[in-house]
Amino acid sequence: MNENLHFRFFEDKLGDNNASVEFYSTTHRLDPNTIMFLNEYNTIEQSKDKVANPDKKKLNEILSFPGNENLLAGIGLQGHFSSGKLNIAYMRSSLDILGTTGLPIWLTKVDAENFEEKLKEGYLHPAVKGNIMFAGPNTNSLNDTTTLTNKSFKNTPSGDVVDKLITEWKSGAVDVKPMQKDRLICRCFMEIMMLL
């Protein structure tokens, strides 16, 4: 569900105050192995937005709905730092608070300004399990600074930052042996290569 702390799109359009939580319940019943995310803005960016302050009210509401007790849930945190100022201490404390849920956290829609600092903070936090970016190419009216490539597949400044971080974080080939016979658990940076 996207931006459900600030808006009540389905509830308002359908006239059902439980529409969102019922959608989660129905989806879970149809596909119980899918992690369903509540994705919101101003949770890690803006300390003055009391609607999205990193408390667990909405998440608890969804999980307490009958039939949602065993829901595989996740938290999506948008990275629209529109104030122009990155407050790393607030971002980190928000991640710490939401990390106490034990649910996977993904950063989403991370803006280009202070891009490297935001990506590093997310990557280093143990509760953050992934990052979704506007990866481009920029083919429409999106601001070119939020995509990683332009229409010609040339890196934007954000793309340069991502390439730099991949180079920094890459460890090269590593020989690992599983601790158990059939299982290996590690926190690592994954690179996906696409051949065109």
Tab-separated table of C-alpha atoms in Angstrom:
chain	number	residue	atom	x	y	z
A	1	MET	CA	0.000	0.000	0.000
A	2	ASN	CA	1.472	3.352	-0.949
A	3	GLU	CA	1.249	6.538	1.135
A	4	ASN	CA	-1.550	5.192	3.292
A	5	LEU	CA	-0.558	7.213	6.350
A	6	HIS	CA	-1.171	10.487	4.521
A	7	PHE	CA	-4.064	9.449	2.310
A	8	ARG	CA	-7.110	7.189	2.479
A	9	PHE	CA	-7.568	6.613	-1.246
A	10	PHE	CA	-9.345	3.249	-1.150
A	11	GLU	CA	-11.263	4.069	2.022
A	12	ASP	CA	-12.559	7.333	0.549
A	13	LYS	CA	-13.336	5.938	-2.923
A	14	LEU	CA	-15.016	2.767	-1.639
A	15	GLY	CA	-16.618	4.199	1.497
A	16	ASP	CA	-15.070	1.409	3.584
A	17	ASN	CA	-12.892	2.419	6.543
A	18	ASN	CA	-11.205	-0.999	6.511
A	19	ALA	CA	-10.539	-1.203	2.755
A	20	SER	CA	-6.729	-1.214	3.001
A	21	VAL	CA	-6.499	-3.754	5.796
A	22	GLU	CA	-9.025	-5.947	3.991
A	23	PHE	CA	-6.869	-5.760	0.837
A	24	TYR	CA	-3.875	-6.934	2.861
A	25	SER	CA	-5.964	-9.760	4.322
A	26	THR	CA	-7.312	-10.871	0.935
A	27	THR	CA	-3.882	-10.728	-0.690
A	28	HIS	CA	-2.367	-12.714	2.170
A	29	ARG	CA	-5.087	-15.351	1.835
A	30	LEU	CA	-4.431	-15.638	-1.928
A	31	ASP	CA	-0.624	-15.615	-1.655
A	32	PRO	CA	0.568	-16.170	1.938
A	33	ASN	CA	4.274	-16.149	0.991
A	34	THR	CA	4.352	-12.601	-0.374
A	35	ILE	CA	5.758	-9.800	1.771
A	36	MET	CA	3.341	-6.882	1.662
A	37	PHE	CA	4.730	-3.434	2.235
A	38	LEU	CA	3.331	-0.241	3.647
A	39	ASN	CA	5.312	2.445	1.778
A	40	GLU	CA	5.308	6.010	3.104
A	41	TYR	CA	7.036	9.375	2.730
A	42	ASN	CA	8.359	11.736	5.436
A	43	THR	CA	9.060	8.830	7.780
A	44	ILE	CA	12.850	9.185	7.646
A	45	GLU	CA	13.018	12.650	6.100
A	46	GLN	CA	10.811	15.021	8.066
A	47	SER	CA	10.612	15.106	11.861
A	48	LYS	CA	7.792	17.672	11.802
A	49	ASP	CA	5.337	15.501	9.847
A	50	LYS	CA	3.348	13.998	12.726
A	51	VAL	CA	1.276	11.847	10.340
A	52	ALA	CA	4.310	9.831	9.226
A	53	ASN	CA	6.381	10.032	12.383
A	54	PRO	CA	8.022	6.628	12.719
A	55	ASP	CA	5.561	5.053	15.070
A	56	LYS	CA	3.925	1.749	14.462
A	57	LYS	CA	0.255	2.808	14.646
A	58	LYS	CA	-0.762	2.065	11.042
A	59	LEU	CA	1.338	-1.079	10.872
A	60	ASN	CA	-0.260	-2.351	14.091
A	61	GLU	CA	-3.701	-1.526	12.672
A	62	ILE	CA	-3.010	-3.651	9.587
A	63	LEU	CA	-1.505	-6.548	11.522
A	64	SER	CA	-4.304	-6.589	14.127
A	65	PHE	CA	-7.078	-6.946	11.524
A	66	PRO	CA	-8.725	-10.397	11.731
A	67	GLY	CA	-6.920	-12.735	9.342
A	68	ASN	CA	-3.736	-10.651	9.212
A	69	GLU	CA	-2.035	-12.124	12.283
A	70	ASN	CA	0.464	-14.141	10.224
A	71	LEU	CA	0.871	-11.581	7.450
A	72	LEU	CA	4.378	-11.254	6.016
A	73	ALA	CA	4.742	-7.493	6.266
A	74	GLY	CA	7.457	-5.057	5.302
A	75	ILE	CA	8.086	-1.343	5.634
A	76	GLY	CA	8.865	0.897	2.655
A	77	LEU	CA	10.425	4.263	3.473
A	78	GLN	CA	10.482	6.849	0.723
A	79	GLY	CA	13.526	9.081	0.490
A	80	HIS	CA	12.013	12.377	-0.687
A	81	PHE	CA	14.067	14.788	1.396
A	82	SER	CA	12.199	17.844	0.097
A	83	SER	CA	13.384	20.090	2.907
A	84	GLY	CA	16.763	20.078	1.170
A	85	LYS	CA	18.530	19.190	4.394
A	86	LEU	CA	19.543	15.663	5.228
A	87	ASN	CA	19.332	14.949	8.942
A	88	ILE	CA	21.329	11.719	9.281
A	89	ALA	CA	20.654	11.497	13.034
A	90	TYR	CA	16.880	11.636	12.449
A	91	MET	CA	17.080	9.168	9.561
A	92	ARG	CA	19.095	6.751	11.705
A	93	SER	CA	16.795	7.060	14.733
A	94	SER	CA	13.732	6.489	12.523
A	95	LEU	CA	15.360	3.354	11.109
A	96	ASP	CA	16.209	2.251	14.659
A	97	ILE	CA	12.604	2.713	15.832
A	98	LEU	CA	11.070	0.941	12.851
A	99	GLY	CA	13.772	-1.720	12.996
A	100	THR	CA	12.404	-2.820	16.386
A	101	THR	CA	9.452	-4.350	14.526
A	102	GLY	CA	11.759	-7.009	13.110
A	103	LEU	CA	10.158	-6.442	9.700
A	104	PRO	CA	12.248	-5.940	6.562
A	105	ILE	CA	12.727	-2.284	5.657
A	106	TRP	CA	13.307	-1.109	2.106
A	107	LEU	CA	14.285	2.420	1.111
A	108	THR	CA	12.278	3.591	-1.897
A	109	LYS	CA	12.288	6.583	-4.242
A	110	VAL	CA	15.519	7.969	-2.823
A	111	ASP	CA	16.129	11.463	-4.217
A	112	ALA	CA	19.464	12.385	-5.764
A	113	GLU	CA	20.426	15.213	-3.413
A	114	ASN	CA	22.808	13.803	-0.770
A	115	PHE	CA	22.315	10.499	-2.597
A	116	GLU	CA	25.556	8.911	-1.436
A	117	GLU	CA	24.938	9.698	2.248
A	118	LYS	CA	21.381	8.301	2.095
A	119	LEU	CA	22.480	5.102	0.365
A	120	LYS	CA	25.349	4.571	2.805
A	121	GLU	CA	23.133	5.138	5.844
A	122	GLY	CA	20.570	2.671	4.529
A	123	TYR	CA	23.165	0.111	3.512
A	124	LEU	CA	24.856	0.209	6.914
A	125	HIS	CA	21.641	-0.149	8.932
A	126	PRO	CA	20.914	-3.789	9.844
A	127	ALA	CA	17.124	-3.386	9.484
A	128	VAL	CA	17.363	-2.153	5.872
A	129	LYS	CA	17.134	-5.120	3.527
A	130	GLY	CA	16.901	-3.358	0.175
A	131	ASN	CA	16.718	-0.170	-1.828
A	132	ILE	CA	14.469	0.623	-4.772
A	133	MET	CA	15.622	3.483	-7.013
A	134	PHE	CA	14.385	5.260	-10.090
A	135	ALA	CA	16.853	3.358	-12.237
A	136	GLY	CA	16.042	4.959	-15.547
A	137	PRO	CA	16.371	5.559	-18.279
A	138	ASN	CA	14.634	8.890	-18.034
A	139	THR	CA	12.146	8.682	-20.899
A	140	ASN	CA	9.384	10.971	-19.688
A	141	SER	CA	8.876	13.967	-17.445
A	142	LEU	CA	10.755	12.559	-14.461
A	143	ASN	CA	13.455	14.808	-13.109
A	144	ASP	CA	16.726	13.562	-14.602
A	145	THR	CA	18.418	13.770	-11.191
A	146	THR	CA	16.339	10.912	-9.763
A	147	THR	CA	17.082	8.384	-12.505
A	148	LEU	CA	20.383	6.582	-12.956
A	149	THR	CA	20.605	7.049	-16.730
A	150	ASN	CA	19.296	9.423	-19.347
A	151	LYS	CA	17.470	8.449	-22.558
A	152	SER	CA	20.784	7.509	-24.181
A	153	PHE	CA	21.687	5.220	-21.254
A	154	LYS	CA	24.461	7.590	-20.172
A	155	ASN	CA	24.907	7.910	-16.425
A	156	THR	CA	23.310	10.816	-14.634
A	157	PRO	CA	25.125	12.179	-11.558
A	158	SER	CA	23.038	9.716	-9.496
A	159	GLY	CA	24.208	6.873	-11.713
A	160	ASP	CA	27.806	7.932	-11.115
A	161	VAL	CA	27.205	7.778	-7.347
A	162	VAL	CA	25.757	4.257	-7.587
A	163	ASP	CA	28.665	3.061	-9.746
A	164	LYS	CA	31.132	4.555	-7.252
A	165	LEU	CA	29.423	2.832	-4.304
A	166	ILE	CA	29.251	-0.522	-6.098
A	167	THR	CA	33.003	-0.275	-6.714
A	168	GLU	CA	33.604	0.675	-3.058
A	169	TRP	CA	31.364	-2.031	-1.612
A	170	LYS	CA	32.295	-4.838	-3.984
A	171	SER	CA	34.502	-7.420	-2.347
A	172	GLY	CA	35.456	-9.407	-5.419
A	173	ALA	CA	35.208	-13.169	-5.494
A	174	VAL	CA	34.949	-14.653	-2.020
A	175	ASP	CA	35.305	-18.334	-1.199
A	176	VAL	CA	32.718	-19.205	1.449
A	177	LYS	CA	31.702	-22.440	3.052
A	178	PRO	CA	28.211	-22.894	4.499
A	179	MET	CA	27.974	-23.189	8.264
A	180	GLN	CA	25.249	-25.775	7.811
A	181	LYS	CA	25.106	-28.468	5.171
A	182	ASP	CA	22.612	-26.699	2.908
A	183	ARG	CA	22.488	-23.113	4.102
A	184	LEU	CA	24.601	-19.985	3.882
A	185	ILE	CA	23.490	-16.753	5.499
A	186	CYS	CA	25.408	-13.534	4.951
A	187	ARG	CA	24.780	-9.820	4.585
A	188	CYS	CA	26.311	-8.779	1.316
A	189	PHE	CA	25.978	-6.345	-1.525
A	190	MET	CA	24.453	-7.957	-4.581
A	191	GLU	CA	25.340	-6.870	-8.070
A	192	ILE	CA	23.001	-7.783	-10.877
A	193	MET	CA	24.456	-7.736	-14.369
A	194	MET	CA	22.228	-7.516	-17.418
A	195	LEU	CA	23.507	-8.439	-20.850
A	196	LEU	CA	21.813	-6.585	-23.689
